[in-house]
Amino acid sequence: MILRFICLAGVLMTSTFSSAADDVIRTPFGKTKEGEAVDIFTLQNSKGMKVRLITFGATIQSIEVPDNKGKMADVIVGFDTLEGFLTEHPYFGGTIGRVCNRIGNAKFSLDGKEYSLAANNGPHSLHGGKKGFDRKNWIAESIITTNDRGVRFTRTSADGEEGYPGNVRLGVTFTLTNDNALRIEYDAITDKSTPINLTNHAYFNLAGSGNGTILDHQIMINATQQTATDETLIPTGKLAPVAGTPIDFTKYGKIGARIKEIKATPVGYDHNYVLEASSKDLKAPAAVVREPNSGRVMEVYTTEPGLQFYTGNFLDGTIKGKKGATYNQYNGFCLESQHYPDSVNKKEFPSTILKPGEKFSSTTTYKFLTVAE
Ligand code: BGC
């Protein structure tokens, strides 16, 4: 009796361990132009959901999730090969830092010193500069626990990298859970005060990557305000109510329903929403997106105060992506959790300054489910 129990426990333990271990597979994905080896990790959970991550840019390469009939599709816009990721592209799936989004006029002052950054978006700095975190090859290790599997990416951003002060030790941990959620946990420490604002720039299409536009997707964003901006998307410092405007998604609305009313060139959503306090403890979603034909639903949870909703306005058919698809305007949407844009120059916004002795941490989860037709 006792023997049988031990034996059974042994089998159970072995099978749990080996199934989790088999769920993280690391394979070579090519080399960077500098000759660094890039690897791709494939994670699979107990439901068959698959996530692929690459060390170049700590990038989400693919997410395969079922529709309401169980048919799988890859919902991430991007590339099949490393060659694609090495070209100039609009941040497909990458980890963005040291400061995501815009810094006005590519400069800021900190502790009485002025810092100048590369202006790569008109006069402004966008997404970390010329060679942000999305263009660096990260160190990676798999993490396997009884129920979950994941990858932890680490690197040190040296003092002066892209003009920012301080050596910053970074970690980004992706975990695929058995309830079809991909959790992203960021952490950082520094030896000098520095601004830090990290996000992921995945473009989603819940009908499947390369499967048309996202204009029929329905979205709800848990925000009654946005950060008002000038026409170059630099915040004025004021918060503006979304009520009565085409950017009000407090109730579900079709992304395409009022998109043409947005006054921007090119036309589309590219707005930072001020999330309601109810979403901050990860209990209420910051946003939910539904695709009516497949029934796929994505919920976004975050500890961050802001969410940039971007509808791929600049995609213009010039990029050849997965399976030879060309990506046109509105072929994907991004929901980038973050502190507000240009926070380093806006005293009235929640601070993005990390000081020596402090630990930065932030969590965002993309959870997938389906609804019946
Ligand atoms: C920004 C857009 C920008 C895009 C680049 C988004 O995060 O908000 O303005 O064009 O990234 O892919």
Coordinates of C-alpha atoms and ligand atoms in Angstrom, one line a residue:
M1 CA 0.0 0.0 0.0
I2 CA 2.7 2.4 1.1
L3 CA 4.9 1.3 -1.8
R4 CA 2.2 1.9 -4.3
F5 CA 1.6 5.4 -3.0
I6 CA 5.3 6.3 -3.2
C7 CA 5.4 4.8 -6.7
L8 CA 2.3 6.7 -7.8
A9 CA 3.7 9.9 -6.3
G10 CA 7.0 9.3 -8.1
V11 CA 5.2 8.9 -11.4
L12 CA 3.1 12.0 -10.8
M13 CA 6.1 14.0 -9.9
T14 CA 8.1 12.8 -12.9
S15 CA 5.3 13.4 -15.3
T16 CA 4.6 16.9 -14.0
F17 CA 8.2 17.8 -14.2
S18 CA 8.9 16.4 -17.6
S19 CA 5.8 17.9 -19.1
A20 CA 6.7 21.4 -17.8
A21 CA 10.3 20.9 -19.0
D22 CA 9.2 19.9 -22.5
D23 CA 7.1 23.0 -22.6
V24 CA 10.1 25.3 -22.9
I25 CA 12.3 24.6 -26.0
R26 CA 15.3 26.7 -26.8
T27 CA 16.6 26.7 -30.4
P28 CA 19.0 28.8 -32.4
F29 CA 17.3 31.6 -34.5
G30 CA 20.3 33.1 -36.3
K31 CA 22.9 35.7 -35.6
T32 CA 22.8 39.5 -35.3
K33 CA 24.9 41.7 -37.7
E34 CA 27.6 41.8 -35.0
G35 CA 27.6 38.0 -34.9
E36 CA 25.8 37.4 -31.6
A37 CA 23.8 34.2 -31.4
V38 CA 20.0 34.8 -31.1
D39 CA 17.8 32.1 -29.7
I40 CA 14.0 31.5 -29.9
F41 CA 12.1 29.9 -27.0
T42 CA 8.8 28.1 -27.6
L43 CA 6.6 27.8 -24.6
Q44 CA 3.5 25.6 -24.5
N45 CA 0.9 25.3 -21.8
S46 CA -1.4 22.5 -20.9
K47 CA -4.2 23.8 -23.2
G48 CA -1.9 23.9 -26.3
M49 CA -1.4 27.7 -26.3
K50 CA 2.0 28.5 -27.7
V51 CA 4.2 31.6 -27.2
R52 CA 7.5 32.2 -29.0
L53 CA 10.0 34.7 -27.6
I54 CA 13.4 35.7 -29.1
T55 CA 16.5 37.0 -27.3
F56 CA 16.9 39.9 -29.8
G57 CA 14.9 42.7 -28.3
A58 CA 13.3 40.3 -25.7
T59 CA 10.7 40.1 -28.4
I60 CA 7.3 38.3 -28.6
Q61 CA 7.6 36.5 -31.9
S62 CA 4.2 34.7 -31.9
I63 CA 1.2 33.8 -29.7
E64 CA -1.0 31.0 -30.9
V65 CA -4.4 30.8 -29.3
P66 CA -7.7 29.0 -30.1
D67 CA -10.8 30.5 -31.5
N68 CA -14.3 29.5 -30.2
K69 CA -14.2 26.3 -32.2
G70 CA -10.7 25.4 -31.0
K71 CA -8.9 26.5 -34.2
M72 CA -5.5 27.9 -33.4
A73 CA -4.1 31.1 -35.0
D74 CA -1.0 33.3 -34.4
V75 CA -2.3 36.7 -33.3
I76 CA 1.0 38.5 -33.4
V77 CA 2.0 40.7 -36.3
G78 CA 5.7 40.3 -37.1
F79 CA 8.3 38.1 -38.8
D80 CA 9.0 34.4 -39.3
T81 CA 12.8 34.9 -39.4
L82 CA 15.5 36.9 -37.6
E83 CA 16.3 38.7 -40.8
G84 CA 12.9 40.4 -40.6
F85 CA 13.5 41.6 -37.0
L86 CA 17.0 42.9 -38.0
T87 CA 15.5 45.3 -40.6
E88 CA 14.1 48.7 -39.7
H89 CA 10.5 48.0 -38.5
P90 CA 8.0 49.7 -36.2
Y91 CA 9.0 47.8 -33.0
F92 CA 7.1 44.6 -33.7
G93 CA 6.8 42.7 -30.4
G94 CA 9.9 44.3 -28.8
T95 CA 10.6 45.2 -25.2
I96 CA 10.9 49.0 -25.3
G97 CA 13.2 51.1 -23.1
R98 CA 15.0 52.8 -21.4
V99 CA 12.0 55.1 -21.8
C100 CA 9.2 54.1 -24.1
N101 CA 7.0 56.6 -26.0
R102 CA 8.1 60.2 -26.4
I103 CA 10.5 62.5 -24.6
G104 CA 9.8 66.1 -25.8
N105 CA 12.6 67.7 -27.7
A106 CA 14.8 64.7 -26.9
K107 CA 16.1 66.2 -23.6
F108 CA 15.5 66.3 -19.9
S109 CA 17.1 67.6 -16.7
L110 CA 17.7 65.5 -13.7
D111 CA 19.5 66.5 -10.5
G112 CA 20.5 69.8 -12.1
K113 CA 22.1 68.2 -15.2
E114 CA 20.7 68.3 -18.7
Y115 CA 20.7 65.2 -20.8
S116 CA 20.4 65.1 -24.6
L117 CA 19.1 62.1 -26.5
A118 CA 18.9 61.2 -30.1
A119 CA 15.9 62.9 -31.9
N120 CA 14.4 60.0 -33.8
N121 CA 10.8 61.3 -34.1
G122 CA 10.9 64.8 -35.5
P123 CA 12.5 66.8 -32.7
H124 CA 11.6 64.1 -30.0
S125 CA 13.0 60.9 -28.7
L126 CA 10.8 57.8 -29.3
H127 CA 11.0 54.4 -27.7
G128 CA 14.5 54.5 -26.2
G129 CA 16.5 56.1 -29.1
K130 CA 18.4 54.9 -32.1
K131 CA 19.2 51.5 -30.6
G132 CA 16.7 50.9 -27.8
F133 CA 16.2 47.7 -25.8
D134 CA 14.2 46.2 -28.7
R135 CA 17.5 46.1 -30.8
K136 CA 19.7 44.6 -28.1
N137 CA 20.3 40.9 -27.7
W138 CA 19.4 39.8 -24.2
I139 CA 20.7 37.0 -22.0
A140 CA 18.0 34.4 -21.4
E141 CA 17.2 31.5 -19.1
S142 CA 14.1 29.3 -19.0
I143 CA 12.1 29.2 -15.8
I144 CA 10.0 26.1 -15.1
T145 CA 7.7 25.6 -12.1
T146 CA 5.0 23.0 -11.5
N147 CA 2.3 24.8 -13.4
D148 CA 4.0 27.6 -15.3
R149 CA 6.8 28.0 -17.7
G150 CA 8.6 31.1 -18.8
V151 CA 11.8 32.9 -19.9
R152 CA 13.7 35.5 -18.0
F153 CA 15.6 38.0 -20.1
T154 CA 18.4 40.1 -18.5
R155 CA 20.9 42.7 -19.6
T156 CA 22.7 45.7 -18.3
S157 CA 22.1 49.1 -20.0
A158 CA 25.4 50.9 -19.4
D159 CA 25.8 54.4 -18.1
G160 CA 25.5 56.7 -21.1
E161 CA 23.7 54.2 -23.3
E162 CA 21.5 56.3 -25.7
G163 CA 22.4 59.3 -23.5
Y164 CA 20.7 58.0 -20.3
P165 CA 22.5 58.1 -16.9
G166 CA 23.4 55.1 -14.7
N167 CA 24.2 51.5 -15.2
V168 CA 20.8 49.8 -15.1
R169 CA 20.4 46.1 -14.5
L170 CA 17.2 44.9 -16.2
G171 CA 15.0 41.8 -16.1
V172 CA 12.0 41.0 -18.1
T173 CA 10.2 37.7 -17.2
F174 CA 7.6 36.2 -19.5
T175 CA 5.4 33.5 -18.0
L176 CA 2.8 31.4 -19.8
T177 CA 0.2 30.2 -17.4
N178 CA -2.3 27.3 -17.9
D179 CA -5.2 29.8 -18.0
N180 CA -3.9 31.1 -21.3
A181 CA -2.3 34.2 -19.9
L182 CA 1.1 35.7 -20.8
R183 CA 2.4 37.6 -17.8
I184 CA 5.3 40.1 -18.3
E185 CA 7.2 41.2 -15.2
Y186 CA 9.8 44.0 -15.5
D187 CA 12.4 44.8 -12.9
A188 CA 15.3 47.2 -12.8
I189 CA 17.9 48.7 -10.4
T190 CA 20.3 51.5 -11.1
D191 CA 23.5 53.1 -9.7
K192 CA 22.5 56.7 -10.7
S193 CA 19.1 58.3 -10.9
T194 CA 17.5 57.7 -14.3
P195 CA 14.1 57.8 -16.0
I196 CA 12.7 54.4 -16.8
N197 CA 9.5 53.4 -18.5
L198 CA 9.2 49.9 -20.0
T199 CA 6.6 48.4 -22.2
N200 CA 6.1 45.7 -24.9
H201 CA 5.2 46.8 -28.4
A202 CA 3.3 43.7 -29.7
Y203 CA 0.9 44.3 -32.5
F204 CA -2.2 42.0 -32.2
N205 CA -4.7 40.9 -34.7
L206 CA -7.2 38.6 -33.0
A207 CA -8.4 37.3 -36.4
G208 CA -4.9 36.1 -37.0
S209 CA -1.8 37.9 -38.1
G210 CA -2.0 38.9 -41.8
N211 CA -5.8 38.4 -41.8
G212 CA -7.0 41.9 -42.7
T213 CA -7.6 45.0 -40.5
I214 CA -8.5 45.2 -36.8
L215 CA -11.3 47.8 -37.6
D216 CA -14.1 45.3 -36.8
H217 CA -12.5 44.4 -33.4
Q218 CA -14.4 45.8 -30.4
I219 CA -12.5 47.4 -27.6
M220 CA -13.2 48.6 -24.1
I221 CA -10.6 50.7 -22.3
N222 CA -11.0 51.4 -18.5
A223 CA -10.2 55.1 -18.7
T224 CA -12.3 58.2 -18.6
Q225 CA -9.4 60.5 -19.4
Q226 CA -6.4 60.8 -21.7
T227 CA -3.2 62.8 -21.5
A228 CA -4.0 65.8 -23.9
T229 CA -1.2 66.4 -26.4
D230 CA 0.0 68.8 -29.0
E231 CA -0.1 67.7 -32.7
T232 CA 3.4 66.0 -32.3
L233 CA 1.9 63.8 -29.5
I234 CA 3.8 65.5 -26.7
P235 CA 1.5 65.8 -23.6
T236 CA 0.5 69.3 -22.5
G237 CA 0.5 68.1 -18.9
K238 CA -3.3 68.3 -18.7
L239 CA -5.7 65.4 -18.5
A240 CA -8.7 65.6 -20.8
P241 CA -12.0 63.7 -20.5
V242 CA -12.7 61.2 -23.2
A243 CA -16.5 61.5 -22.9
G244 CA -18.2 62.7 -26.0
T245 CA -15.1 62.1 -28.2
P246 CA -14.2 59.4 -30.7
I247 CA -11.6 58.1 -28.2
D248 CA -14.2 57.2 -25.6
F249 CA -14.1 53.4 -25.1
T250 CA -15.5 53.2 -21.6
K251 CA -18.2 51.0 -23.3
Y252 CA -17.3 48.5 -26.0
G253 CA -17.0 50.1 -29.4
K254 CA -15.8 49.0 -32.8
I255 CA -12.3 50.3 -33.4
G256 CA -13.3 51.4 -36.9
A257 CA -16.6 53.0 -36.0
R258 CA -15.3 56.6 -35.4
I259 CA -11.6 56.2 -36.4
K260 CA -11.9 58.6 -39.3
E261 CA -13.0 61.4 -36.9
I262 CA -9.5 61.4 -35.3
K263 CA -7.6 64.5 -36.3
A264 CA -4.2 63.2 -37.0
T265 CA -2.0 62.3 -40.0
P266 CA -2.0 59.4 -40.7
V267 CA -5.5 59.0 -39.2
G268 CA -5.9 56.5 -36.4
Y269 CA -5.7 55.9 -32.6
D270 CA -2.4 56.8 -31.0
H271 CA -3.5 58.0 -27.6
N272 CA -2.3 57.5 -24.0
Y273 CA -5.2 56.6 -21.7
V274 CA -5.2 57.4 -18.0
L275 CA -6.3 54.2 -16.5
E276 CA -8.8 54.2 -13.7
A277 CA -7.5 53.3 -10.3
S278 CA -9.7 50.1 -10.4
S279 CA -7.3 48.5 -12.9
K280 CA -4.1 49.0 -10.9
D281 CA -4.3 46.0 -8.6
L282 CA -4.5 43.7 -11.7
K283 CA -8.1 42.7 -10.7
A284 CA -10.0 44.7 -13.3
P285 CA -8.8 44.7 -16.9
A286 CA -7.2 47.9 -18.2
A287 CA -8.7 47.0 -21.6
V288 CA -10.6 44.1 -23.3
V289 CA -10.6 43.5 -27.1
R290 CA -13.0 41.1 -28.8
E291 CA -12.9 39.8 -32.4
P292 CA -16.5 38.9 -33.5
N293 CA -15.8 36.2 -36.1
S294 CA -13.3 34.1 -34.2
G295 CA -14.8 34.9 -30.8
R296 CA -11.2 35.5 -29.5
V297 CA -11.0 37.9 -26.6
M298 CA -7.9 39.5 -25.1
E299 CA -7.9 41.1 -21.7
V300 CA -5.0 43.4 -20.6
Y301 CA -4.2 43.7 -16.9
T302 CA -1.4 46.1 -15.7
T303 CA 0.0 47.8 -12.7
E304 CA 0.9 50.8 -14.9
P305 CA -1.1 54.0 -14.8
G306 CA -1.3 54.5 -18.6
L307 CA -2.1 52.6 -21.7
Q308 CA -1.1 53.7 -25.3
F309 CA -3.6 52.5 -27.8
Y310 CA -2.1 52.5 -31.3
T311 CA -3.8 51.1 -34.4
G312 CA -0.8 50.7 -36.7
N313 CA -1.5 53.9 -38.5
F314 CA 2.0 54.1 -40.0
L315 CA 1.9 50.5 -41.5
D316 CA 1.8 51.2 -45.2
G317 CA 2.2 47.9 -47.0
T318 CA 6.0 48.2 -47.4
I319 CA 6.9 45.5 -44.8
K320 CA 6.8 41.9 -45.8
G321 CA 5.9 39.9 -42.7
K322 CA 4.9 36.4 -41.7
K323 CA 4.1 33.9 -44.5
G324 CA 4.9 36.8 -47.1
A325 CA 1.9 38.9 -45.8
T326 CA 2.3 42.7 -46.3
Y327 CA 1.2 44.8 -43.4
N328 CA -1.1 47.6 -44.3
Q329 CA -2.6 50.4 -42.2
Y330 CA -4.7 49.0 -39.2
N331 CA -3.5 45.4 -39.7
G332 CA -2.6 45.3 -36.0
F333 CA -3.2 47.2 -32.8
C334 CA -1.0 47.8 -29.8
L335 CA -1.9 48.2 -26.1
E336 CA 1.3 49.4 -24.5
S337 CA 1.1 49.6 -20.8
Q338 CA 3.3 52.4 -19.4
H339 CA 3.7 55.6 -17.4
Y340 CA 2.6 58.6 -19.3
P341 CA 4.6 60.0 -22.3
D342 CA 7.2 62.7 -21.5
S343 CA 6.8 62.1 -17.8
V344 CA 10.4 63.1 -17.2
N345 CA 9.5 66.6 -18.3
K346 CA 6.1 66.8 -16.6
K347 CA 6.2 67.3 -12.8
E348 CA 2.4 66.8 -12.6
F349 CA 2.6 63.2 -13.9
P350 CA 3.5 60.2 -11.8
S351 CA 7.3 60.0 -11.6
T352 CA 9.4 57.7 -13.8
I353 CA 12.6 58.3 -11.9
L354 CA 14.4 55.3 -10.5
K355 CA 17.0 56.1 -7.8
P356 CA 19.9 54.0 -6.6
G357 CA 18.7 51.7 -3.8
E358 CA 15.2 51.4 -5.2
K359 CA 13.8 48.6 -7.3
F360 CA 11.6 49.2 -10.3
S361 CA 8.9 46.6 -10.9
S362 CA 5.9 46.5 -13.2
T363 CA 3.5 43.7 -14.4
T364 CA 1.3 43.4 -17.4
T365 CA -0.7 40.4 -18.4
Y366 CA -2.3 39.6 -21.8
K367 CA -5.0 37.0 -21.2
F368 CA -6.8 35.1 -23.9
L369 CA -10.3 33.6 -23.9
T370 CA -13.2 33.0 -26.3
V371 CA -16.9 33.8 -26.4
A372 CA -19.5 31.9 -28.4
E373 CA -20.8 33.5 -31.6
Ligands
BGC1 C1 3.6 55.3 -30.9 C2 3.4 55.7 -32.3 C3 4.5 55.2 -33.2 C4 4.6 53.8 -33.0 C5 5.7 53.2 -33.8 C6 3.7 53.8 -30.9 O1 4.0 53.4 -29.6 O2 2.6 55.8 -30.1 O3 3.3 57.1 -32.4 O4 4.4 55.6 -34.5 O5 4.7 53.4 -31.7 O6 5.5 52.0 -34.1

